[in-house]
Coordinates of C-alpha atoms in Angstrom, one line a residue:
M1 CA 223.7 -59.8 180.9
T2 CA 219.9 -59.3 180.6
A3 CA 218.7 -55.8 179.7
A4 CA 216.6 -54.1 182.2
A5 CA 212.9 -53.4 181.4
P6 CA 212.5 -50.0 179.8
V7 CA 211.2 -47.0 181.7
S8 CA 207.6 -46.5 180.7
H9 CA 205.8 -43.2 181.3
D10 CA 202.6 -41.9 179.8
G11 CA 202.7 -39.5 177.0
P12 CA 205.0 -38.9 174.0
L13 CA 208.8 -38.9 174.5
A14 CA 210.8 -35.8 173.5
M15 CA 214.2 -36.5 172.1
I16 CA 216.8 -33.8 171.8
C17 CA 219.0 -35.2 169.0
G18 CA 222.6 -34.7 167.9
G19 CA 224.1 -36.5 165.0
G20 CA 224.8 -40.1 164.2
S21 CA 222.7 -43.2 164.0
L22 CA 221.8 -43.6 167.7
P23 CA 218.9 -41.1 167.9
L24 CA 216.9 -42.8 165.2
A25 CA 217.8 -46.2 166.6
V26 CA 216.4 -45.2 170.0
A27 CA 213.4 -43.6 168.4
D28 CA 212.7 -46.9 166.5
Y29 CA 212.9 -49.0 169.7
V30 CA 210.6 -46.6 171.6
A31 CA 208.1 -46.4 168.7
A32 CA 208.1 -50.2 168.4
R33 CA 206.7 -50.3 171.9
G34 CA 203.8 -48.1 170.8
R35 CA 205.0 -44.9 172.4
K36 CA 204.9 -41.7 170.3
V37 CA 208.3 -40.0 169.7
V38 CA 208.8 -36.3 168.9
L39 CA 212.4 -35.4 167.7
F40 CA 214.1 -32.1 168.4
P41 CA 217.2 -32.3 166.1
L42 CA 219.9 -29.7 166.7
R43 CA 221.1 -27.5 163.9
G44 CA 224.8 -28.0 163.2
A45 CA 224.7 -31.6 164.4
A46 CA 221.7 -33.6 163.1
E47 CA 221.7 -32.6 159.5
G48 CA 221.8 -35.6 157.2
T49 CA 219.9 -37.9 159.5
A50 CA 216.4 -39.1 158.6
V51 CA 214.5 -37.1 161.2
E52 CA 211.6 -36.7 158.8
R53 CA 210.5 -40.3 159.7
F54 CA 209.1 -38.9 163.0
P55 CA 207.4 -35.7 164.0
H56 CA 210.2 -33.2 164.5
H57 CA 211.1 -29.6 165.2
W58 CA 214.6 -28.2 164.5
L59 CA 216.3 -26.3 167.2
H60 CA 219.4 -24.1 167.5
A61 CA 221.5 -24.6 170.6
G62 CA 220.2 -22.2 173.2
Q63 CA 216.5 -22.3 172.2
I64 CA 215.3 -23.5 175.5
G65 CA 212.0 -21.7 175.4
K66 CA 211.2 -22.9 172.0
F67 CA 211.9 -26.5 173.1
M68 CA 209.7 -26.2 176.2
R69 CA 206.8 -24.6 174.2
L70 CA 206.8 -27.2 171.4
A71 CA 207.4 -30.2 173.8
R72 CA 204.5 -29.1 176.0
A73 CA 202.2 -28.6 172.9
A74 CA 203.0 -32.2 171.9
G75 CA 202.2 -33.5 175.3
C76 CA 205.7 -34.5 176.2
R77 CA 207.0 -34.6 179.8
D78 CA 209.8 -37.1 179.4
V79 CA 213.0 -35.9 177.7
V80 CA 216.0 -37.8 176.4
F81 CA 219.3 -36.3 175.1
I82 CA 221.1 -38.5 172.5
G83 CA 223.5 -38.2 169.6
A84 CA 226.9 -36.8 168.7
L85 CA 227.4 -33.1 169.3
I86 CA 230.4 -30.8 169.2
R87 CA 230.2 -28.7 172.3
P88 CA 229.4 -25.1 171.3
S89 CA 230.9 -22.1 173.1
I90 CA 228.4 -19.9 174.9
W91 CA 229.0 -17.4 172.0
Q92 CA 227.9 -19.9 169.4
T93 CA 224.5 -20.5 170.9
R94 CA 221.3 -18.7 169.9
P95 CA 219.6 -18.0 173.2
D96 CA 215.9 -17.2 173.0
F97 CA 214.0 -15.1 175.6
K98 CA 213.7 -18.0 178.0
A99 CA 217.4 -18.8 177.8
I100 CA 218.2 -15.1 178.4
C101 CA 216.0 -15.1 181.5
L102 CA 217.9 -18.2 182.7
L103 CA 221.3 -16.7 181.8
P104 CA 223.0 -17.1 185.2
Q105 CA 222.2 -20.8 185.3
V106 CA 223.2 -21.3 181.7
L107 CA 226.5 -19.6 182.2
A108 CA 227.1 -21.7 185.3
A109 CA 226.4 -24.9 183.3
F110 CA 229.0 -23.9 180.7
R111 CA 231.7 -23.4 183.4
G112 CA 232.8 -27.1 183.5
G113 CA 233.2 -30.3 181.5
D114 CA 230.6 -32.0 179.4
D115 CA 229.0 -33.9 182.2
H116 CA 228.7 -30.6 184.2
L117 CA 227.2 -28.8 181.2
L118 CA 224.6 -31.5 180.4
S119 CA 223.6 -32.0 184.0
G120 CA 223.1 -28.2 184.3
I121 CA 220.9 -28.0 181.3
G122 CA 219.0 -31.0 182.6
R123 CA 218.3 -29.2 185.9
L124 CA 216.9 -26.2 184.0
L125 CA 214.4 -28.5 182.2
E126 CA 213.5 -30.4 185.4
S127 CA 212.9 -27.1 187.2
D128 CA 210.3 -26.3 184.6
G129 CA 208.4 -29.6 185.0
F130 CA 210.1 -31.9 182.6
R131 CA 211.6 -35.3 183.5
L132 CA 215.0 -36.3 182.2
C133 CA 215.5 -40.0 181.2
G134 CA 218.6 -41.8 179.9
A135 CA 218.3 -43.2 176.4
H136 CA 219.2 -46.6 177.8
E137 CA 216.2 -46.3 180.2
V138 CA 213.7 -45.9 177.4
A139 CA 215.5 -48.3 175.0
P140 CA 217.7 -50.8 177.0
E141 CA 218.4 -52.7 173.8
I142 CA 221.1 -50.1 173.0
L143 CA 223.3 -51.2 175.9
T144 CA 226.4 -53.3 175.2
P145 CA 226.0 -56.7 177.0
E146 CA 228.8 -58.3 179.0
G147 CA 230.9 -60.8 177.1
V148 CA 232.5 -60.9 173.7
L149 CA 230.7 -59.7 170.6
G150 CA 231.8 -61.7 167.5
R151 CA 234.3 -64.5 167.2
V152 CA 237.6 -62.9 168.3
Q153 CA 238.6 -63.4 171.9
P154 CA 241.0 -61.1 173.9
S155 CA 244.2 -62.7 175.1
D156 CA 245.8 -62.6 178.5
L157 CA 247.9 -59.6 177.4
D158 CA 244.8 -57.8 176.2
H159 CA 243.1 -58.3 179.5
A160 CA 246.2 -56.8 181.3
D161 CA 245.9 -53.7 179.0
I162 CA 242.1 -53.6 179.6
A163 CA 242.7 -53.6 183.4
L164 CA 245.2 -50.7 183.2
G165 CA 242.8 -48.8 180.9
L166 CA 239.9 -49.2 183.3
A167 CA 242.1 -48.2 186.3
Y168 CA 243.3 -45.1 184.4
L169 CA 239.7 -44.0 183.6
Q170 CA 238.7 -44.6 187.2
A171 CA 241.5 -42.3 188.4
A172 CA 241.0 -39.6 185.7
G173 CA 237.2 -39.6 185.6
P174 CA 236.6 -37.0 188.3
Y175 CA 238.4 -34.4 186.1
D176 CA 235.6 -34.7 183.5
I177 CA 238.0 -35.0 180.6
G178 CA 237.2 -38.0 178.5
Q179 CA 235.9 -41.5 178.5
A180 CA 238.4 -43.4 176.5
V181 CA 242.1 -44.4 176.5
V182 CA 244.4 -46.6 174.3
V183 CA 246.7 -49.0 176.1
A184 CA 249.3 -51.3 174.6
G185 CA 251.8 -53.4 176.5
R186 CA 250.5 -51.8 179.8
H187 CA 251.6 -48.5 178.4
V188 CA 249.1 -45.6 177.9
L189 CA 249.4 -44.5 174.3
A190 CA 246.6 -41.9 174.0
V191 CA 243.9 -40.3 176.2
E192 CA 240.7 -39.0 174.8
A193 CA 240.1 -35.2 175.4
I194 CA 237.9 -32.8 173.6
E195 CA 238.5 -34.3 170.1
G196 CA 236.5 -37.4 170.8
T197 CA 237.2 -41.1 170.3
D198 CA 237.4 -41.2 166.5
Q199 CA 240.0 -38.4 166.4
M200 CA 242.0 -39.9 169.2
L201 CA 242.2 -43.2 167.2
E202 CA 243.4 -41.2 164.2
R203 CA 246.0 -39.7 166.4
V204 CA 247.2 -43.2 167.2
V205 CA 247.4 -44.0 163.5
R206 CA 249.7 -41.0 163.0
L207 CA 251.8 -41.9 166.0
R208 CA 252.3 -45.4 164.7
A209 CA 253.2 -44.0 161.3
N210 CA 255.7 -41.6 162.8
G211 CA 257.4 -44.3 164.9
R212 CA 256.5 -42.7 168.2
F213 CA 255.8 -46.1 169.8
R214 CA 257.0 -49.5 168.9
S215 CA 254.1 -51.9 169.9
K216 CA 253.5 -54.0 166.8
S217 CA 250.3 -53.8 164.9
G218 CA 247.6 -56.1 166.3
T219 CA 248.3 -55.2 169.9
G220 CA 246.7 -52.7 172.2
V221 CA 243.2 -52.0 173.3
L222 CA 240.8 -49.1 173.1
V223 CA 239.1 -48.9 176.5
K224 CA 235.9 -46.9 177.2
A225 CA 234.1 -46.4 180.4
P226 CA 231.7 -43.9 182.1
K227 CA 233.2 -41.4 184.5
P228 CA 232.8 -42.1 188.2
G229 CA 229.8 -40.3 189.5
Q230 CA 228.6 -39.4 186.0
D231 CA 225.0 -38.5 185.5
R232 CA 224.1 -41.6 183.4
R233 CA 221.1 -39.9 181.7
F234 CA 223.6 -38.1 179.6
D235 CA 226.6 -39.0 177.4
L236 CA 227.2 -42.6 178.3
P237 CA 230.2 -44.0 176.3
S238 CA 229.2 -45.4 172.9
I239 CA 230.7 -47.6 170.2
G240 CA 229.6 -48.5 166.7
P241 CA 231.0 -49.8 163.4
L242 CA 232.9 -46.5 162.9
T243 CA 234.7 -47.2 166.2
V244 CA 235.7 -50.6 165.0
G245 CA 237.1 -49.2 161.8
G246 CA 239.1 -46.6 163.7
A247 CA 240.5 -49.2 166.1
A248 CA 241.5 -51.4 163.1
R249 CA 243.2 -48.5 161.3
A250 CA 245.1 -47.8 164.6
G251 CA 246.4 -51.3 164.6
L252 CA 244.7 -52.3 167.8
A253 CA 243.8 -55.8 168.9
G254 CA 240.3 -54.8 170.1
I255 CA 237.9 -52.7 172.0
A256 CA 236.8 -53.1 175.6
V257 CA 233.9 -51.3 177.3
V258 CA 231.8 -51.7 180.5
G259 CA 228.9 -54.0 179.8
G260 CA 225.6 -52.5 180.7
S261 CA 227.1 -49.0 180.9
T262 CA 228.0 -48.4 177.2
I263 CA 225.7 -47.6 174.3
M264 CA 226.1 -49.7 171.2
A265 CA 225.1 -48.3 167.8
E266 CA 224.1 -50.8 165.1
P267 CA 225.0 -54.0 167.0
E268 CA 224.8 -56.4 164.1
K269 CA 227.0 -54.2 161.9
L270 CA 229.4 -53.7 164.8
A271 CA 229.9 -57.4 165.4
L272 CA 230.3 -58.1 161.6
A273 CA 232.8 -55.2 161.3
A274 CA 234.8 -56.6 164.2
D275 CA 234.9 -60.1 162.7
R276 CA 236.0 -58.7 159.3
A277 CA 238.7 -56.6 160.9
D278 CA 239.8 -59.6 163.1
I279 CA 239.6 -57.6 166.3
F280 CA 237.6 -58.3 169.5
V281 CA 234.9 -56.2 171.1
V282 CA 234.2 -57.1 174.7
G283 CA 231.8 -55.9 177.4
M284 CA 233.5 -56.1 180.8
A285 CA 231.7 -56.7 184.1
G286 CA 231.9 -53.9 186.6
G287 CA 234.6 -51.3 185.9
T288 CA 234.4 -47.6 186.4
G289 CA 231.1 -46.0 187.2
S290 CA 230.1 -49.1 189.2

């Protein structure tokens, strides 16, 4: 699958950043095209990342007015949300005056799943003149291609598990719960909820150790897909070397995602980790969200 051309707008790009390696990878891709990037790392999520490599301003969740003021001062109109973030409760945010003025809209955004929350915050920014972009629109290199990454190929049994996993995510997606499921022998073993993919995989490790299911090690697939109707500017499914490590510890045969609709962190390291763990990583054509 050929990556689409990146979205190109005038002016610097503002990036509201959570944790992990993806924000800096996206920033590097955008900067390599000659566009200035201004990072807005979030307290409690982005500590420990090398944000000092770019112009940056730290934010607490809820500081909407501070973001708008600093982004405008830097000449930014386009905004990207990217990176790992544990969803705060409304009581854990630090709303500034602008956020307090928008309190009814902010509260409405919090009354729903993650996609509902992010879309609601996005609408607040758009109503104030900003333009929301998906990270994959400004850096299409981060999208997982269709086909197998690495040397290990999925078997016919793996493909049957993948098909069931994609069908399950298609059916469960409208409830805005999670984007991942583990399937082995056409049996759903675990469903991602608020804990995230890594913790779901650790749950599978414990279930195997406790003898709660009897599929042998080296069988089963982690399947990830966007939710049907999801706003693709926010929170596309993602995989990286840590996902490969978690799948290997869980005794799975591999990982399947939707090609062109899944973000891939550190692709070279990911493929190498999959080969070393003797598991497959495959980008499927179509799937949920198509």
